[in-house]
Amino acid sequence: MKRKSPLKAYSWEFMLVGLLVVLWIIFEIKDSSRGRDVFNFARMMSGMSVYMLYSFMALGMALILGMGDIDISVGASATLSAAVMGVLYRSMTSGGMANGPAFAIAILACLATGCLCGFLNGFLITRFRELFPMIVTLGTMLFFRGFCYLFLGGETLKFENDATWALLKKLYNGSIEIGSVSFPTIILWFLGFAAVFYIFLHKMSGGRKLFAIGENRISSRCSGVNVDRFELLMFVVCGFMAAVSALFYIGCASATVRADAMQGYEMYAIAVAVLGGFSTSGGKGNIIGVVLSVLIFGVMKKGLGTLFGFSDSTVNLAVGIVLILASLLPNIVQYISHKKQLKKQQTDIQAFPSGKP
């Protein structure tokens, strides 16, 4: 098998780096023209926390897209995981259990709920192949969100004076000083998870299985891969990452739990993964692209909102345009390459009409 050259293999990631550099230059010029210093590396890093909340979901989504599937229920899965954590913690502490053990059990319950949601998605998709993954996860999204409203009884759980629960706020708001730059700990958590996913996808046999399933399920099955079991496991991992997002979101939301939390986060997770090089066609993608995509989204939202004063809806419009162009670019390049190849073949035929050189 002929190996791809490094330049060709990472050309998409190089394009993302170029896009990031262009955006940064544009925002720096705008910042300098106004005589301000609000857009610099230190300020950008310190304000990235809010843009990282869906980054963990994006890592899980990358696995699903790499197999040629999709999961639009991750936002609802995360909300249900947070609701289970909040209700269980309040129940245990009001029943006399110490805050520390109750908090640890509640966190485990949150992660387990995310895994269970992912398991349900994977089970339905692998057992009922005639149903499209988007339809299945649309149904589970509505189910998880509706169950969350019933579970919370329409109320918002608040833990304002609970020092133990406030640890989630510290998890989200924490930072590490490196030189003169303050790096939010959520970025370091994300990079740690991204490193694990990179090793799995690009350095281990599991990644080869995942991309092989995305390219051709039948061939993978004939090669001895237990496609259903592997696919089910990847959905469980995706649900787990949604629960991880829930932990950070609770810290961001002033330690409150609501049934309408994280609405639309699944769209951001999909957008980040797609811009990073993954797609529903499956069989391709790179975790490095997902990391770059998270940075691009953060820089765009920070720059357009802070420097240009655009509203959130306008910023989302700009992000959507970039995503559409990024999705179309590979197809446009492939189309141009195909046209050139056909033109070359026609030229060769005209040069040797008899078929002999």
Coordinates of C-alpha atoms in Angstrom, one line a residue:
M1 CA 0.0 0.0 0.0
K2 CA 1.5 3.4 -1.0
R3 CA 1.8 5.8 1.8
K4 CA 0.6 9.4 1.5
S5 CA 3.1 12.1 1.6
P6 CA 3.0 14.2 4.8
L7 CA 2.1 17.3 2.8
K8 CA -0.9 15.7 1.2
A9 CA -2.0 13.9 4.4
Y10 CA -2.0 17.1 6.4
S11 CA -3.1 19.5 3.7
W12 CA -6.5 20.1 5.4
E13 CA -4.8 20.9 8.7
F14 CA -2.4 23.3 6.9
M15 CA -5.4 25.0 5.4
L16 CA -6.9 25.4 8.9
V17 CA -3.7 26.9 10.2
G18 CA -3.7 29.3 7.3
L19 CA -7.3 30.3 8.1
L20 CA -6.4 30.8 11.7
V21 CA -3.5 33.0 10.8
V22 CA -5.5 35.1 8.4
L23 CA -8.3 35.6 11.0
W24 CA -5.7 36.6 13.6
I25 CA -4.0 39.1 11.3
I26 CA -7.4 40.7 10.4
F27 CA -8.4 41.1 14.0
E28 CA -5.0 42.4 15.0
I29 CA -5.2 45.1 12.2
K30 CA -8.7 46.0 13.4
D31 CA -7.5 46.2 17.0
S32 CA -4.5 48.4 16.1
S33 CA -6.6 50.7 13.9
R34 CA -8.8 51.5 16.9
G35 CA -5.8 52.1 19.2
R36 CA -6.8 49.4 21.6
D37 CA -5.1 46.2 22.9
V38 CA -8.1 44.0 23.5
F39 CA -7.1 41.3 21.0
N40 CA -3.9 39.6 21.9
F41 CA -2.7 36.2 22.8
A42 CA -2.9 36.6 26.6
R43 CA -6.5 38.0 26.5
M44 CA -7.6 35.4 23.9
M45 CA -6.4 32.6 26.1
S46 CA -8.0 34.0 29.2
G47 CA -11.3 34.3 27.5
M48 CA -11.4 31.0 25.7
S49 CA -13.2 29.1 28.5
V50 CA -16.7 29.8 27.2
Y51 CA -15.8 28.6 23.7
M52 CA -14.5 25.3 25.1
L53 CA -17.7 23.9 26.6
Y54 CA -18.7 22.0 23.5
S55 CA -15.1 21.0 22.6
F56 CA -15.4 17.8 24.5
M57 CA -18.5 16.9 22.6
A58 CA -16.7 17.6 19.4
L59 CA -14.1 14.9 20.2
G60 CA -16.8 12.3 20.7
M61 CA -18.6 13.5 17.6
A62 CA -15.4 13.0 15.6
L63 CA -15.5 9.3 16.4
I64 CA -19.1 9.1 15.3
L65 CA -18.6 11.0 12.0
G66 CA -15.5 9.0 11.3
M67 CA -17.7 5.9 11.1
G68 CA -20.2 7.6 8.8
D69 CA -22.8 8.1 11.5
I70 CA -24.0 11.2 13.4
D71 CA -25.4 11.9 16.8
I72 CA -27.5 15.0 17.3
S73 CA -28.5 14.0 20.9
V74 CA -25.3 14.9 22.6
G75 CA -26.6 18.2 24.0
A76 CA -29.6 16.5 25.5
S77 CA -27.4 13.7 26.8
A78 CA -25.2 16.2 28.6
T79 CA -28.3 18.0 30.1
L80 CA -29.7 14.8 31.3
S81 CA -26.4 13.8 32.8
A82 CA -26.2 17.1 34.7
A83 CA -29.8 16.7 35.9
V84 CA -29.1 13.2 37.3
M85 CA -26.0 14.5 39.0
G86 CA -27.9 17.4 40.6
V87 CA -30.9 15.5 41.7
L88 CA -28.8 12.6 43.1
Y89 CA -26.5 15.0 45.0
R90 CA -29.4 16.9 46.6
S91 CA -31.1 13.7 47.5
M92 CA -28.1 12.2 49.2
T93 CA -27.0 15.3 51.1
S94 CA -30.6 16.0 52.3
G95 CA -30.7 12.4 53.5
G96 CA -27.7 12.9 55.7
M97 CA -24.7 11.8 53.6
A98 CA -21.6 13.9 53.8
N99 CA -21.1 16.3 50.9
G100 CA -17.8 14.8 49.8
P101 CA -18.9 11.2 49.2
A102 CA -22.2 12.4 47.8
F103 CA -20.4 14.7 45.3
A104 CA -18.1 11.9 44.2
I105 CA -21.0 9.5 43.6
A106 CA -23.0 12.2 41.8
I107 CA -20.1 12.8 39.4
L108 CA -19.8 9.1 38.7
A109 CA -23.6 9.0 38.1
C110 CA -23.3 11.9 35.7
L111 CA -20.6 10.1 33.6
A112 CA -22.6 6.8 33.8
T113 CA -25.7 8.6 32.5
G114 CA -23.8 9.9 29.5
C115 CA -22.5 6.4 28.8
L116 CA -26.0 5.0 29.1
C117 CA -27.4 7.6 26.7
G118 CA -24.7 6.7 24.2
F119 CA -25.4 3.0 24.7
L120 CA -29.0 3.5 23.9
N121 CA -28.1 5.4 20.7
G122 CA -25.6 2.8 19.6
F123 CA -28.0 -0.1 20.4
L124 CA -30.8 1.4 18.4
I125 CA -28.5 2.2 15.4
T126 CA -26.8 -1.2 15.3
R127 CA -29.9 -3.2 15.8
F128 CA -32.2 -1.3 13.4
R129 CA -30.0 -0.6 10.4
E130 CA -32.9 0.4 8.3
L131 CA -33.2 3.6 10.4
F132 CA -30.9 6.5 9.7
P133 CA -28.7 7.6 12.6
M134 CA -29.9 11.1 12.3
I135 CA -33.5 10.0 12.8
V136 CA -32.7 7.7 15.7
T137 CA -30.7 10.4 17.5
L138 CA -33.3 13.0 16.8
G139 CA -35.8 10.8 18.6
T140 CA -33.4 10.1 21.5
M141 CA -32.7 13.9 21.7
L142 CA -36.3 14.6 22.2
F143 CA -36.7 11.8 24.7
F144 CA -33.7 12.8 26.8
R145 CA -34.7 16.5 26.8
G146 CA -38.3 15.6 27.7
F147 CA -37.3 13.2 30.4
C148 CA -35.0 15.8 31.8
Y149 CA -37.9 18.2 32.2
L150 CA -39.9 15.5 34.0
F151 CA -37.0 14.5 36.1
L152 CA -36.4 18.1 37.4
G153 CA -40.1 18.8 37.6
G154 CA -39.6 22.1 35.8
E155 CA -37.4 23.6 38.5
T156 CA -33.9 24.9 38.5
L157 CA -31.6 23.2 40.9
K158 CA -29.4 25.7 42.8
F159 CA -26.4 25.0 45.1
E160 CA -25.4 28.6 45.8
N161 CA -24.1 28.1 49.3
D162 CA -22.6 24.6 48.8
A163 CA -18.8 24.7 49.0
T164 CA -18.4 21.2 47.7
W165 CA -20.6 21.8 44.7
A166 CA -18.7 25.0 44.1
L167 CA -15.7 22.8 43.1
L168 CA -17.3 22.6 39.7
K169 CA -17.0 26.4 39.4
K170 CA -13.3 26.1 40.3
L171 CA -12.9 23.4 37.7
Y172 CA -14.3 25.7 35.0
N173 CA -12.8 29.0 36.2
G174 CA -9.4 27.7 37.2
S175 CA -6.3 28.8 35.4
I176 CA -2.6 28.1 35.3
E177 CA 0.0 30.9 34.9
I178 CA 2.7 30.1 32.3
G179 CA 4.9 33.1 32.0
S180 CA 2.7 36.2 31.6
V181 CA -0.2 34.2 30.1
S182 CA -3.0 32.7 32.1
F183 CA -4.3 29.5 30.6
P184 CA -7.7 28.3 31.7
T185 CA -7.6 24.7 33.0
I186 CA -10.4 23.7 30.7
I187 CA -8.1 24.2 27.7
L188 CA -5.5 21.9 29.4
W189 CA -8.3 19.3 30.0
F190 CA -9.4 19.5 26.4
L191 CA -5.8 19.1 25.1
G192 CA -5.3 16.1 27.4
F193 CA -8.4 14.4 26.0
A194 CA -7.5 15.4 22.5
A195 CA -4.1 13.7 22.9
V196 CA -5.8 10.5 24.0
F197 CA -8.2 10.6 21.1
Y198 CA -5.3 11.3 18.7
I199 CA -3.3 8.3 19.9
F200 CA -6.4 6.1 19.6
L201 CA -7.4 7.3 16.1
H202 CA -4.0 7.7 14.5
K203 CA -1.6 5.4 16.4
M204 CA -3.7 2.4 17.4
S205 CA -5.6 -0.4 15.6
G206 CA -8.9 1.0 16.9
G207 CA -8.5 4.1 14.7
R208 CA -7.8 1.9 11.7
K209 CA -11.0 -0.1 12.4
L210 CA -13.0 3.1 12.8
F211 CA -12.0 4.6 9.5
A212 CA -12.3 1.2 7.8
I213 CA -15.9 1.0 9.0
G214 CA -16.5 4.6 7.8
E215 CA -15.2 3.6 4.3
N216 CA -17.0 0.3 3.9
R217 CA -18.9 -1.5 6.7
I218 CA -19.3 -4.7 4.6
S219 CA -15.6 -5.0 3.9
S220 CA -14.8 -4.4 7.5
R221 CA -17.2 -7.1 8.6
C222 CA -15.7 -9.5 6.1
S223 CA -12.2 -8.6 7.5
G224 CA -13.2 -9.9 10.9
V225 CA -14.2 -6.6 12.6
N226 CA -17.1 -6.9 14.9
V227 CA -18.7 -3.7 13.5
D228 CA -21.8 -3.6 15.7
R229 CA -19.9 -4.0 18.9
F230 CA -17.2 -1.5 17.9
E231 CA -19.8 1.0 16.7
L232 CA -21.8 0.6 20.0
L233 CA -18.6 1.3 22.0
M234 CA -17.9 4.5 20.1
F235 CA -21.4 5.8 20.8
V236 CA -20.8 5.1 24.5
V237 CA -17.6 7.1 24.3
C238 CA -19.5 9.9 22.6
G239 CA -22.0 9.9 25.4
F240 CA -19.2 9.9 28.0
M241 CA -17.7 13.0 26.4
A242 CA -21.1 14.7 26.5
A243 CA -21.2 14.1 30.2
V244 CA -17.7 15.6 30.6
S245 CA -19.0 18.7 28.9
A246 CA -21.9 18.7 31.4
L247 CA -19.5 18.9 34.3
F248 CA -17.8 22.0 32.9
Y249 CA -21.1 23.6 31.9
I250 CA -22.4 23.3 35.5
G251 CA -19.4 25.2 36.7
C252 CA -20.0 27.8 34.0
A253 CA -23.7 28.2 34.9
S254 CA -23.0 29.3 38.5
A255 CA -23.5 25.8 39.8
T256 CA -27.1 25.5 38.7
V257 CA -28.8 22.8 36.7
R258 CA -31.7 23.5 34.3
A259 CA -33.6 21.3 31.8
D260 CA -33.1 23.7 28.9
A261 CA -29.3 23.9 29.3
M262 CA -26.9 23.3 26.4
Q263 CA -29.5 23.6 23.7
G264 CA -27.8 23.8 20.3
Y265 CA -24.5 22.5 21.6
E266 CA -24.8 19.5 19.4
M267 CA -24.8 21.7 16.4
Y268 CA -21.6 23.4 17.5
A269 CA -20.0 20.0 18.2
I270 CA -20.9 18.8 14.7
A271 CA -19.7 22.1 13.2
V272 CA -16.3 21.9 15.0
A273 CA -15.8 18.2 13.9
V274 CA -16.8 18.9 10.3
L275 CA -14.6 22.0 10.0
G276 CA -11.8 19.8 11.5
G277 CA -12.0 17.4 8.5
F278 CA -14.6 14.8 9.6
S279 CA -17.8 14.3 7.7
T280 CA -20.9 12.0 7.6
S281 CA -19.4 10.2 4.6
G282 CA -17.0 8.6 7.1
G283 CA -13.5 7.2 6.7
K284 CA -11.5 10.4 7.1
G285 CA -10.5 13.1 9.6
N286 CA -7.8 14.1 12.0
I287 CA -8.0 15.1 15.7
I288 CA -5.4 17.9 15.0
G289 CA -8.0 19.5 12.7
V290 CA -10.6 19.4 15.5
V291 CA -8.2 21.2 17.9
L292 CA -7.5 23.8 15.2
S293 CA -11.3 24.1 14.5
V294 CA -12.0 24.9 18.2
L295 CA -9.4 27.6 18.1
I296 CA -10.8 29.1 14.9
F297 CA -14.3 29.2 16.3
G298 CA -13.0 30.9 19.5
V299 CA -11.0 33.4 17.6
M300 CA -13.9 34.2 15.2
K301 CA -16.4 34.7 18.0
K302 CA -14.0 36.7 20.1
G303 CA -12.9 38.9 17.3
L304 CA -16.2 39.5 15.6
G305 CA -18.0 40.1 18.9
T306 CA -15.4 42.2 20.6
L307 CA -13.7 44.2 17.8
F308 CA -16.6 44.5 15.3
G309 CA -19.4 44.6 17.8
F310 CA -21.5 42.0 16.0
S311 CA -24.3 40.3 17.8
D312 CA -24.3 36.6 18.6
S313 CA -26.7 35.9 15.7
T314 CA -24.4 37.7 13.3
V315 CA -21.4 35.9 14.6
N316 CA -23.2 32.5 14.2
L317 CA -24.0 33.6 10.6
A318 CA -20.3 34.2 9.9
V319 CA -19.3 30.9 11.5
G320 CA -22.0 29.1 9.4
I321 CA -20.6 30.7 6.2
V322 CA -17.1 29.5 7.1
L323 CA -18.4 26.0 7.8
I324 CA -20.3 25.9 4.5
L325 CA -17.2 27.0 2.5
A326 CA -15.0 24.6 4.4
S327 CA -17.4 21.8 3.5
L328 CA -17.6 22.7 -0.1
L329 CA -13.9 23.3 -0.7
P330 CA -12.9 19.6 -0.8
N331 CA -15.7 18.8 -3.2
I332 CA -14.7 21.8 -5.4
V333 CA -11.1 20.7 -5.5
Q334 CA -12.1 17.1 -6.3
Y335 CA -14.4 18.4 -9.1
I336 CA -11.7 20.5 -10.6
S337 CA -9.2 17.6 -10.4
H338 CA -11.7 15.3 -12.1
K339 CA -12.4 17.7 -14.9
K340 CA -8.6 18.1 -15.5
Q341 CA -8.2 14.3 -15.6
L342 CA -11.1 14.0 -18.1
K343 CA -9.6 16.8 -20.3
K344 CA -6.2 15.0 -20.3
Q345 CA -7.8 11.7 -21.3
Q346 CA -9.7 13.5 -24.1
T347 CA -6.5 15.1 -25.3
D348 CA -4.7 11.7 -25.3
I349 CA -7.6 10.2 -27.3
Q350 CA -7.5 13.0 -29.9
A351 CA -3.7 12.7 -30.2
F352 CA -3.9 8.9 -30.8
P353 CA -7.3 8.2 -32.4
S354 CA -6.3 4.6 -33.3
G355 CA -5.6 3.9 -29.6
K356 CA -1.9 3.2 -30.4
P357 CA 0.9 5.7 -29.6

